[in-house]
Short mmCIF file of C-alpha atoms in Angstrom, two decimals:
data_model
loop_
_atom_site.label_atom_id
_atom_site.label_comp_id
_atom_site.label_asym_id
_atom_site.label_seq_id
_atom_site.Cartn_x
_atom_site.Cartn_y
_atom_site.Cartn_z
CA UNK A 980 -22.22 96.51 -106.37
CA UNK A 981 -23.43 93.08 -105.38
CA UNK A 982 -23.22 92.00 -109.02
CA UNK A 983 -19.63 93.29 -109.23
CA UNK A 984 -18.67 91.34 -106.11
CA UNK A 985 -20.32 88.23 -107.56
CA UNK A 986 -18.42 88.65 -110.82
CA UNK A 987 -15.08 89.15 -109.01
CA UNK A 988 -15.80 86.15 -106.81
CA UNK A 989 -16.52 84.01 -109.85
CA UNK A 990 -13.29 85.16 -111.54
CA UNK A 991 -11.23 84.35 -108.42
CA UNK A 992 -12.88 80.95 -108.19
CA UNK A 993 -12.08 80.19 -111.82
CA UNK A 994 -8.45 81.33 -111.34
CA UNK A 995 -8.15 79.19 -108.21
CA UNK A 996 -9.49 76.14 -110.04
CA UNK A 997 -7.12 76.81 -112.96
CA UNK A 998 -4.05 77.33 -110.79
CA UNK A 999 -4.61 74.40 -108.40
CA UNK A 1000 -3.81 71.57 -110.88
CA UNK A 1001 -0.66 73.42 -111.94
CA UNK A 1002 0.41 73.76 -108.32
CA UNK A 1003 -0.38 70.12 -107.57
CA UNK A 1004 1.49 69.01 -110.69
CA UNK A 1005 4.50 71.16 -109.78
CA UNK A 1006 4.60 69.80 -106.26
CA UNK A 1007 4.21 66.23 -107.52
CA UNK A 1008 6.99 66.46 -110.12
CA UNK A 1009 9.37 67.79 -107.48
CA UNK A 1010 8.77 64.66 -105.43
CA UNK A 1011 9.71 62.01 -107.95
CA UNK A 1012 12.59 61.22 -110.26
CA UNK A 1013 12.54 58.93 -113.28
CA UNK A 1014 16.29 58.32 -113.44
CA UNK A 1015 19.59 59.67 -112.19
CA UNK A 1016 21.60 62.31 -114.08
CA UNK A 1017 25.35 62.24 -114.67
CA UNK A 1018 27.54 64.84 -116.36
CA UNK A 1019 30.86 63.54 -117.71
CA UNK A 1020 33.15 66.52 -118.29
CA UNK A 1021 35.59 65.79 -121.15
CA UNK A 1022 36.27 69.45 -121.85
CA UNK A 1023 39.47 69.51 -119.79
CA UNK A 1024 41.06 66.27 -121.03
CA UNK A 1025 42.29 65.12 -124.41
CA UNK A 1026 41.85 61.40 -123.78
CA UNK A 1027 38.38 59.78 -123.73
CA UNK A 1028 39.31 56.06 -123.43
CA UNK A 1029 36.42 53.96 -122.13
CA UNK A 1030 33.71 56.62 -122.16
CA UNK A 1031 31.55 54.55 -124.53
CA UNK A 1032 31.70 51.52 -122.20
CA UNK A 1033 30.80 53.67 -119.21
CA UNK A 1034 27.82 55.20 -121.01
CA UNK A 1035 26.51 51.75 -122.00
CA UNK A 1036 26.88 50.59 -118.41
CA UNK A 1037 24.76 53.53 -117.24
CA UNK A 1038 21.88 52.55 -119.51
CA UNK A 1039 19.20 53.56 -116.99
CA UNK A 1040 20.46 57.09 -116.40
CA UNK A 1041 20.40 60.40 -118.22
CA UNK A 1042 23.98 61.02 -119.27
CA UNK A 1043 25.38 64.36 -120.39
CA UNK A 1044 28.83 64.61 -122.03
CA UNK A 1045 30.50 68.01 -122.01
CA UNK A 1046 32.88 68.75 -124.88
CA UNK A 1047 34.63 71.95 -125.92
CA UNK A 1048 33.42 71.86 -129.51
CA UNK A 1049 31.35 69.90 -132.01
CA UNK A 1050 34.57 68.76 -133.67
CA UNK A 1051 35.58 66.80 -130.56
CA UNK A 1052 32.46 64.66 -130.92
CA UNK A 1053 33.99 63.13 -134.06
CA UNK A 1054 36.45 61.19 -131.87
CA UNK A 1055 33.59 59.43 -130.06
CA UNK A 1056 31.80 56.29 -131.18
CA UNK A 1057 28.84 57.49 -133.33
CA UNK A 1058 26.44 55.27 -131.37
CA UNK A 1059 27.15 57.23 -128.19
CA UNK A 1060 25.01 60.07 -129.49
CA UNK A 1061 21.94 57.84 -129.13
CA UNK A 1062 22.62 57.12 -125.45
CA UNK A 1063 23.73 60.55 -124.23
CA UNK A 1064 23.05 64.23 -124.49
CA UNK A 1065 26.18 65.93 -125.78
CA UNK A 1066 26.61 69.56 -124.73
CA UNK A 1067 29.32 71.98 -125.83
CA UNK A 1068 31.19 74.67 -123.93
CA UNK A 1069 32.58 74.61 -120.41
CA UNK A 1070 31.19 74.04 -116.91
CA UNK A 1071 30.04 77.63 -116.56
CA UNK A 1072 28.40 77.98 -119.98
CA UNK A 1073 27.35 75.19 -122.33
CA UNK A 1074 24.65 74.53 -124.90
CA UNK A 1075 21.55 72.69 -123.79
CA UNK A 1076 19.25 72.26 -126.72
CA UNK A 1077 18.42 75.73 -128.04
CA UNK A 1078 19.51 77.46 -124.82
CA UNK A 1079 22.60 77.82 -122.65
CA UNK A 1080 23.10 76.41 -119.20
CA UNK A 1081 25.77 75.78 -116.58
CA UNK A 1082 26.68 73.02 -114.15
CA UNK A 1083 24.94 74.62 -111.19
CA UNK A 1084 21.75 75.12 -113.26
CA UNK A 1085 21.73 71.64 -114.79
CA UNK A 1086 22.46 70.31 -111.29
CA UNK A 1087 23.19 66.64 -112.16
CA UNK A 1088 23.26 64.07 -109.36
CA UNK A 1089 26.89 63.26 -110.16
CA UNK A 1090 29.61 65.08 -112.08
CA UNK A 1091 32.68 63.14 -113.21
CA UNK A 1092 35.82 65.06 -114.22
CA UNK A 1093 38.61 62.69 -115.31
CA UNK A 1094 41.78 64.41 -116.57
CA UNK A 1095 44.16 61.94 -118.19
CA UNK A 1096 45.97 64.66 -120.12
CA UNK A 1097 45.26 68.28 -119.25
CA UNK A 1098 43.89 70.22 -122.23
CA UNK A 1099 42.61 73.37 -120.52
CA UNK A 1100 42.71 74.68 -116.97
CA UNK A 1101 39.57 75.53 -115.01
CA UNK A 1102 38.46 79.13 -115.41
CA UNK A 1103 37.32 81.28 -112.51
CA UNK A 1104 33.74 81.07 -113.83
CA UNK A 1105 33.93 77.28 -113.92
CA UNK A 1106 35.19 77.15 -110.33
CA UNK A 1107 32.35 79.42 -109.25
CA UNK A 1108 29.88 77.18 -111.07
CA UNK A 1109 31.38 74.12 -109.34
CA UNK A 1110 31.06 75.78 -105.94
CA UNK A 1111 27.45 76.77 -106.56
CA UNK A 1112 26.70 73.27 -107.84
CA UNK A 1113 28.04 71.69 -104.66
CA UNK A 1114 26.35 74.31 -102.48
CA UNK A 1115 22.99 73.13 -103.86
CA UNK A 1116 23.50 70.13 -101.55
CA UNK A 1117 23.23 66.35 -101.90
CA UNK A 1118 25.41 66.35 -105.01
CA UNK A 1119 28.63 64.47 -105.83
CA UNK A 1120 31.72 65.65 -107.70
CA UNK A 1121 34.34 63.06 -108.75
CA UNK A 1122 37.78 64.45 -109.61
CA UNK A 1123 40.56 62.20 -110.89
CA UNK A 1124 44.09 62.41 -112.27
CA UNK A 1125 47.36 60.53 -111.80
CA UNK A 1126 51.00 61.45 -111.87
CA UNK A 1127 52.21 58.84 -114.36
CA UNK A 1128 49.74 60.12 -116.99
CA UNK A 1129 50.20 63.87 -116.53
CA UNK A 1130 51.74 65.68 -113.51
CA UNK A 1131 50.13 68.92 -114.74
CA UNK A 1132 46.69 67.29 -114.48
CA UNK A 1133 47.46 66.37 -110.87
CA UNK A 1134 48.45 69.97 -110.14
CA UNK A 1135 45.25 71.25 -111.76
CA UNK A 1136 43.07 68.92 -109.70
CA UNK A 1137 44.94 69.82 -106.50
CA UNK A 1138 44.41 73.54 -107.18
CA UNK A 1139 40.70 72.91 -107.67
CA UNK A 1140 40.57 70.89 -104.44
CA UNK A 1141 42.15 73.83 -102.63
CA UNK A 1142 39.58 76.24 -104.09
CA UNK A 1143 36.80 73.94 -102.90
CA UNK A 1144 38.24 73.83 -99.36
CA UNK A 1145 39.08 70.14 -99.46
CA UNK A 1146 41.59 68.49 -97.12
CA UNK A 1147 42.56 65.97 -99.81
CA UNK A 1148 45.18 66.03 -102.55
CA UNK A 1149 46.61 63.63 -105.14
CA UNK A 1150 50.29 62.98 -104.44
CA UNK A 1151 53.06 63.46 -107.03
CA UNK A 1152 54.15 59.84 -107.25
CA UNK A 1153 52.68 56.46 -108.15
CA UNK A 1154 52.31 52.96 -106.77
CA UNK A 1155 53.74 49.74 -108.19
CA UNK A 1156 53.35 46.06 -107.43
CA UNK A 1157 56.16 44.04 -105.87
CA UNK A 1158 55.67 41.18 -108.30
CA UNK A 1159 58.14 40.48 -111.08
CA UNK A 1160 55.86 41.11 -114.09
CA UNK A 1161 53.27 43.81 -114.80
CA UNK A 1162 54.58 45.82 -111.86
CA UNK A 1163 52.27 48.75 -112.63
CA UNK A 1164 49.12 46.58 -112.57
CA UNK A 1165 47.75 47.08 -109.07
CA UNK A 1166 45.00 44.79 -107.83
CA UNK A 1167 42.94 47.13 -105.69
CA UNK A 1168 39.89 46.43 -103.57
CA UNK A 1169 37.05 48.21 -101.82
CA UNK A 1170 37.71 49.11 -98.20
CA UNK A 1171 34.53 47.62 -96.79
CA UNK A 1172 32.60 49.80 -94.35
CA UNK A 1173 28.90 50.37 -93.69
CA UNK A 1174 29.01 53.19 -96.27
CA UNK A 1175 30.97 51.31 -98.96
CA UNK A 1176 29.59 47.79 -98.56
CA UNK A 1177 27.25 48.08 -101.55
CA UNK A 1178 30.24 48.92 -103.77
CA UNK A 1179 31.35 45.29 -103.44
CA UNK A 1180 28.30 44.02 -105.37
CA UNK A 1181 29.77 41.88 -108.16
CA UNK A 1182 33.26 43.24 -107.44
CA UNK A 1183 36.18 40.99 -106.61
CA UNK A 1184 39.12 43.11 -107.70
CA UNK A 1185 39.59 46.26 -109.77
CA UNK A 1186 42.49 47.47 -111.87
CA UNK A 1187 44.37 50.56 -110.79
CA UNK A 1188 47.22 51.02 -113.24
CA UNK A 1189 50.11 52.88 -111.55
CA UNK A 1190 47.72 54.90 -109.38
CA UNK A 1191 48.75 57.92 -107.35
CA UNK A 1192 47.93 57.77 -103.64
CA UNK A 1193 45.52 60.29 -102.11
CA UNK A 1194 47.07 62.38 -99.34
CA UNK A 1195 45.81 64.51 -96.48
CA UNK A 1196 46.68 68.20 -96.90
CA UNK A 1197 46.47 71.11 -94.48
CA UNK A 1198 45.50 74.02 -96.74
CA UNK A 1199 46.55 76.67 -94.22
CA UNK A 1200 50.11 75.38 -93.72
CA UNK A 1201 50.36 73.45 -97.02
CA UNK A 1202 51.66 70.38 -95.19
CA UNK A 1203 51.02 66.93 -96.59
CA UNK A 1204 50.97 63.52 -94.93
CA UNK A 1205 49.69 59.99 -95.62
CA UNK A 1206 45.99 59.44 -94.96
CA UNK A 1207 45.49 56.96 -92.10
CA UNK A 1208 42.65 55.27 -90.24
CA UNK A 1209 43.29 57.66 -87.35
CA UNK A 1210 42.60 60.63 -89.65
CA UNK A 1211 39.24 59.12 -90.65
CA UNK A 1212 38.16 59.07 -87.01
CA UNK A 1213 39.68 62.50 -86.36
CA UNK A 1214 38.05 64.35 -89.27
CA UNK A 1215 34.79 62.37 -89.39
CA UNK A 1216 33.95 63.52 -92.93
CA UNK A 1217 36.56 61.51 -94.86
CA UNK A 1218 36.24 57.90 -95.96
CA UNK A 1219 38.67 55.68 -97.87
CA UNK A 1220 36.78 53.84 -100.59
CA UNK A 1221 39.48 51.89 -102.44
CA UNK A 1222 43.00 50.85 -101.38
CA UNK A 1223 45.89 49.19 -103.14
CA UNK A 1224 46.89 45.65 -102.22
CA UNK A 1225 49.32 44.85 -99.42
CA UNK A 1226 51.98 43.67 -101.88
CA UNK A 1227 52.64 47.18 -103.22
CA UNK A 1228 55.04 50.07 -102.66
CA UNK A 1229 55.84 53.59 -103.88
CA UNK A 1230 57.68 53.10 -107.16
CA UNK A 1231 61.43 53.71 -107.13
CA UNK A 1232 61.05 54.82 -110.74
CA UNK A 1233 58.94 57.77 -109.55
CA UNK A 1234 59.95 60.68 -107.31
CA UNK A 1235 58.97 60.48 -103.67
CA UNK A 1236 55.66 62.18 -103.05
CA UNK A 1237 55.01 65.09 -100.76
CA UNK A 1238 53.22 62.71 -98.38
CA UNK A 1239 54.12 59.19 -99.52
CA UNK A 1240 57.79 58.19 -99.60
CA UNK A 1241 59.59 54.96 -100.43
CA UNK A 1242 59.36 54.04 -96.75
CA UNK A 1243 55.58 54.52 -96.44
CA UNK A 1244 53.93 51.16 -95.83
CA UNK A 1245 50.94 49.87 -97.82
CA UNK A 1246 48.05 49.72 -98.37
CA UNK A 1247 47.67 53.13 -100.03
CA UNK A 1248 44.32 54.94 -100.50
CA UNK A 1249 43.61 55.54 -104.19
CA UNK A 1250 39.93 56.60 -104.06
CA UNK A 1251 38.71 58.73 -101.15
CA UNK A 1252 35.47 60.58 -100.42
CA UNK A 1253 34.98 63.74 -98.39
CA UNK A 1254 31.81 65.45 -97.22
CA UNK A 1255 32.13 69.18 -97.88
CA UNK A 1256 30.45 70.66 -94.82
CA UNK A 1257 30.78 74.24 -96.09
CA UNK A 1258 29.28 73.38 -99.48
CA UNK A 1259 25.87 71.92 -98.70
CA UNK A 1260 27.30 68.67 -97.29
CA UNK A 1261 27.84 67.52 -100.86
CA UNK A 1262 30.25 64.67 -101.53
CA UNK A 1263 33.65 65.07 -103.15
CA UNK A 1264 35.41 61.98 -104.52
CA UNK A 1265 39.14 62.24 -105.18
CA UNK A 1266 40.96 59.45 -106.99
CA UNK A 1267 44.53 58.91 -108.10
CA UNK A 1268 43.20 56.41 -110.61
CA UNK A 1269 41.21 57.43 -113.68
CA UNK A 1270 37.72 55.92 -114.12
CA UNK A 1271 38.01 56.58 -117.86
CA UNK A 1272 40.75 58.08 -120.03
CA UNK A 1273 44.45 57.34 -120.24
CA UNK A 1274 46.12 53.95 -120.36
CA UNK A 1275 44.25 51.05 -118.71
CA UNK A 1276 41.68 53.14 -116.76
CA UNK A 1277 39.58 51.83 -113.93
CA UNK A 1278 36.87 50.65 -116.33
CA UNK A 1279 39.29 48.04 -117.77
CA UNK A 1280 37.86 44.52 -117.38
CA UNK A 1281 40.86 42.55 -118.66
CA UNK A 1282 44.60 43.11 -118.61
CA UNK A 1283 46.64 40.32 -120.17
CA UNK A 1284 45.10 37.16 -118.76
CA UNK A 1285 43.83 38.86 -115.58
CA UNK A 1286 40.15 39.73 -115.20
CA UNK A 1287 38.87 42.73 -113.25
CA UNK A 1288 35.49 44.14 -112.20
CA UNK A 1289 36.07 47.82 -112.97
CA UNK A 1290 32.95 48.22 -115.11
CA UNK A 1291 30.70 46.82 -112.37
CA UNK A 1292 32.49 48.91 -109.76
CA UNK A 1293 31.90 52.14 -111.71
CA UNK A 1294 28.21 51.36 -112.01
CA UNK A 1295 28.06 50.72 -108.27
CA UNK A 1296 29.80 54.05 -107.61
CA UNK A 1297 27.34 55.93 -109.82
CA UNK A 1298 24.29 54.24 -108.28
CA UNK A 1299 25.52 54.85 -104.73
CA UNK A 1300 26.49 58.48 -105.15
CA UNK A 1301 23.46 59.48 -107.22
CA UNK A 1302 21.15 57.95 -104.62
CA UNK A 1303 19.68 55.62 -107.26
CA UNK A 1304 20.25 52.65 -104.98
CA UNK A 1305 17.38 50.23 -105.62
CA UNK A 1306 19.66 47.81 -107.44
CA UNK A 1307 22.27 47.99 -104.68
CA UNK A 1308 19.61 47.67 -101.99
CA UNK A 1309 18.36 44.54 -103.74
CA UNK A 1310 21.89 43.13 -103.57
CA UNK A 1311 22.13 44.12 -99.92
CA UNK A 1312 18.75 42.49 -99.19
CA UNK A 1313 19.84 39.30 -100.95
CA UNK A 1314 23.12 39.30 -99.07
CA UNK A 1315 21.33 40.00 -95.79
CA UNK A 1316 18.92 37.16 -96.52
CA UNK A 1317 21.79 34.83 -97.41
CA UNK A 1318 23.58 35.83 -94.20
CA UNK A 1319 20.37 35.23 -92.24
CA UNK A 1320 19.92 31.81 -93.87
CA UNK A 1321 23.55 30.94 -93.17
CA UNK A 1322 23.11 31.99 -89.55
CA UNK A 1323 19.94 29.91 -89.32
CA UNK A 1324 21.73 26.95 -90.90
CA UNK A 1325 24.65 27.42 -88.53
CA UNK A 1326 22.25 27.52 -85.59
CA UNK A 1327 20.38 24.48 -86.94
CA UNK A 1328 23.64 22.61 -87.49
CA UNK A 1329 24.64 23.54 -83.95
CA UNK A 1330 21.32 22.22 -82.61
CA UNK A 1331 21.62 19.06 -84.70
CA UNK A 1332 25.20 18.62 -83.51
CA UNK A 1333 24.02 19.05 -79.92
CA UNK A 1334 21.21 16.52 -80.45
CA UNK A 1335 23.58 14.10 -82.15
CA UNK A 1336 26.02 14.56 -79.28
CA UNK A 1337 23.27 13.78 -76.74
CA UNK A 1338 22.14 10.76 -78.77
CA UNK A 1339 25.74 9.67 -79.17
CA UNK A 1340 26.37 9.97 -75.44
CA UNK A 1341 23.15 8.07 -74.67
CA UNK A 1342 23.96 5.38 -77.21
CA UNK A 1343 27.53 5.18 -75.95
CA UNK A 1344 26.27 4.81 -72.40
CA UNK A 1345 23.80 2.12 -73.43
CA UNK A 1346 26.36 0.35 -75.59
CA UNK A 1347 28.85 0.44 -72.73
CA UNK A 1348 26.18 -1.02 -70.45
CA UNK A 1349 25.33 -3.69 -73.03
CA UNK A 1350 29.01 -4.49 -73.49
CA UNK A 1351 29.38 -4.84 -69.72
CA UNK A 1352 26.40 -7.20 -69.66
CA UNK A 1353 27.74 -9.20 -72.56
CA UNK A 1354 31.09 -9.44 -70.81
CA UNK A 1355 29.34 -10.62 -67.64
CA UNK A 1356 27.35 -13.22 -69.58
CA UNK A 1357 30.45 -14.25 -71.46
CA UNK A 1358 32.27 -14.70 -68.17
CA UNK A 1359 29.42 -16.77 -66.81
CA UNK A 1360 29.33 -18.83 -70.00
CA UNK A 1361 33.05 -19.42 -69.72
CA UNK A 1362 32.63 -20.42 -66.10
CA UNK A 1363 29.80 -22.76 -67.07
CA UNK A 1364 31.90 -24.10 -69.89
CA UNK A 1365 34.76 -24.75 -67.48
CA UNK A 1366 32.37 -26.38 -65.09
CA UNK A 1367 30.93 -28.45 -67.90
CA UNK A 1368 34.38 -29.46 -69.00
CA UNK A 1369 35.24 -30.38 -65.39
CA UNK A 1370 31.97 -32.29 -65.10
CA UNK A 1371 32.71 -34.12 -68.34
CA UNK A 1372 36.09 -35.11 -67.00
CA UNK A 1373 34.58 -36.29 -63.73
CA UNK A 1374 31.87 -38.14 -65.66
CA UNK A 1375 34.49 -39.83 -67.83
CA UNK A 1376 36.43 -40.83 -64.70
CA UNK A 1377 33.29 -42.22 -63.13
CA UNK A 1378 32.50 -44.13 -66.31
CA UNK A 1379 36.01 -45.49 -66.29
CA UNK A 1380 35.62 -46.58 -62.70
CA UNK A 1381 32.21 -48.09 -63.51
CA UNK A 1382 33.79 -49.99 -66.38
CA UNK A 1383 36.47 -51.27 -63.97
CA UNK A 1384 33.81 -52.19 -61.45
CA UNK A 1385 31.75 -53.91 -64.12
CA UNK A 1386 34.82 -55.88 -65.17
CA UNK A 1387 35.48 -56.90 -61.58
CA UNK A 1388 31.84 -57.87 -61.09
CA UNK A 1389 32.07 -60.00 -64.21
CA UNK A 1390 35.22 -61.64 -62.86
CA UNK A 1391 33.56 -62.29 -59.52
CA UNK A 1392 30.53 -63.64 -61.28
CA UNK A 1393 32.78 -66.02 -63.22
CA UNK A 1394 34.48 -67.10 -60.03
CA UNK A 1395 31.12 -67.64 -58.34
CA UNK A 1396 29.77 -69.61 -61.28
CA UNK A 1397 32.94 -71.69 -61.33
CA UNK A 1398 32.76 -72.30 -57.57
CA UNK A 1399 29.11 -73.29 -57.81
CA UNK A 1400 29.93 -75.60 -60.68
CA UNK A 1401 32.76 -77.22 -58.77
CA UNK A 1402 30.56 -77.48 -55.71
CA UNK A 1403 27.85 -79.19 -57.76
CA UNK A 1404 30.38 -81.57 -59.26
CA UNK A 1405 31.78 -82.33 -55.85
CA UNK A 1406 28.29 -82.87 -54.51
CA UNK A 1407 27.44 -85.12 -57.41
CA UNK A 1408 30.59 -87.16 -56.83
CA UNK A 1409 29.79 -87.38 -53.15
CA UNK A 1410 26.29 -88.62 -53.89
CA UNK A 1411 27.60 -91.09 -56.38
CA UNK A 1412 30.14 -92.37 -53.94
CA UNK A 1413 27.51 -92.68 -51.29
CA UNK A 1414 25.25 -94.62 -53.54
CA UNK A 1415 28.04 -97.02 -54.40
CA UNK A 1416 28.71 -97.74 -50.84
CA UNK A 1417 25.20 -98.80 -50.22
#
C-alpha cells in the first residue's frame, strides 16, 4: 500500500512538473502582443480603391482582408498577398488557413468595413457575429459609406447601426465647399480633444470628398437631428473626431438630409466615435467619408495641386483604436517636451525681459542723473565763460585806460623835461648875465 501511494505520488509530481511550464507559457502569451490585428472587410463592397496603400502603411500590423471569393483577389495588386492574410467568405464564416473561423473568433483589434458600392447586404449570421465580436470588449468597428457614392450603402450601414443599438446614423445628403472650383473637395480637420489629440500627429488637413454628415438618431422614435457639442456632453459616450471646414454647406445639388438641411450651419461632423455600453464598451466609428474605396477616398494624399495627410491620419486612427500607441505616445512625449521647452523659454524670456527692464530703468535713472549733472556743469561753464568774457572786456578797458594814462604820463614827462630844460637855459643866461656885470 505504501509503495502504491509512493508510485501515485511520483506520477502526480511528474504530471505537475509537466503541466506547470504549459500553464506558465499560456499565462505569459496571454499577457503580451507582438503586433496589432486589423480585418478589412471587402466582402460587401465592389470598390477596393486605396487598399494597397493602406496595407503598406500598416506595415507593423497583422492585416486580414476578407473577400467573397478567390476570384476577387485577382483585382488586387499581387504584392498585397505578401503583406496580408487573405480570407474568403463572410463575417460569420471565412477560411483561415485549413480551417474556418468568424469575426468574433478571430477577434481582431480593429475591423474596417468601407462600403463604396454595396455588393451584398449583411446576413443575420454576420450581424450576430458582429455583436459577439463587440461584446468581447475593447474592440473597434469602423463603418463607412456616403450618399454621393451609393445611397443603398448608406441605408445598409444605418440598418446595421440600428441593430447594434447605436445612436448614430449617416445622413442622406452630402457636403460641398463654398469655393468656386473643386466644390466637392472638403478640407477637413481633426476636432482636437484629449482623446483625439494624437490623431493630429503629422496631420495638417485631410481630404473628405463630398462627405455625408453623421447625425444623431433616436432609434425608438426614429427622429434625426444634427449632432452638436451639447449632445456630446449629454450622452457622454459620443465624440466627434473629424469635422468639415467652416467654409462648407449642405450641397444644393443633393436632397436635404433627415437631420442636416440647407440651413444647417457648419462645421459638420464626418467621422464620429461612440462607446457601445451594452456591447462590452467597445468602440464604434461611423464615418460619412470612406477611408478606402470609391472616388478620392480619405487615404488620398493629393488632389490636383492640393496635398493632404489622409494616409498618415489613417495610420494614426489604426494605432489609436487598436491600442498600439507607442508611436503616438512618442509623438505626444515629443510635443509635451517641446511645449515644456517653449514654456521654459517663455519664462526665461520673461525673466530676461524683467531683468532688462530693471537694468534699463537703473541705467535710465543714472543717465538722467548724469545728464542733470552735465547740464549743471554746462551751466556753470557757461556762467564762467560769461564771467571770463566780462573779465576780458574789463581787462581790455583797463588796458585801454592804462595806455591813455601812459600816454599822459609821457606827455607830462615831456613837459617836465622841457620845463627843466628851459629853467636850466634861463639859469645859465642869468649866470652869464651876472658874470658880465661883474
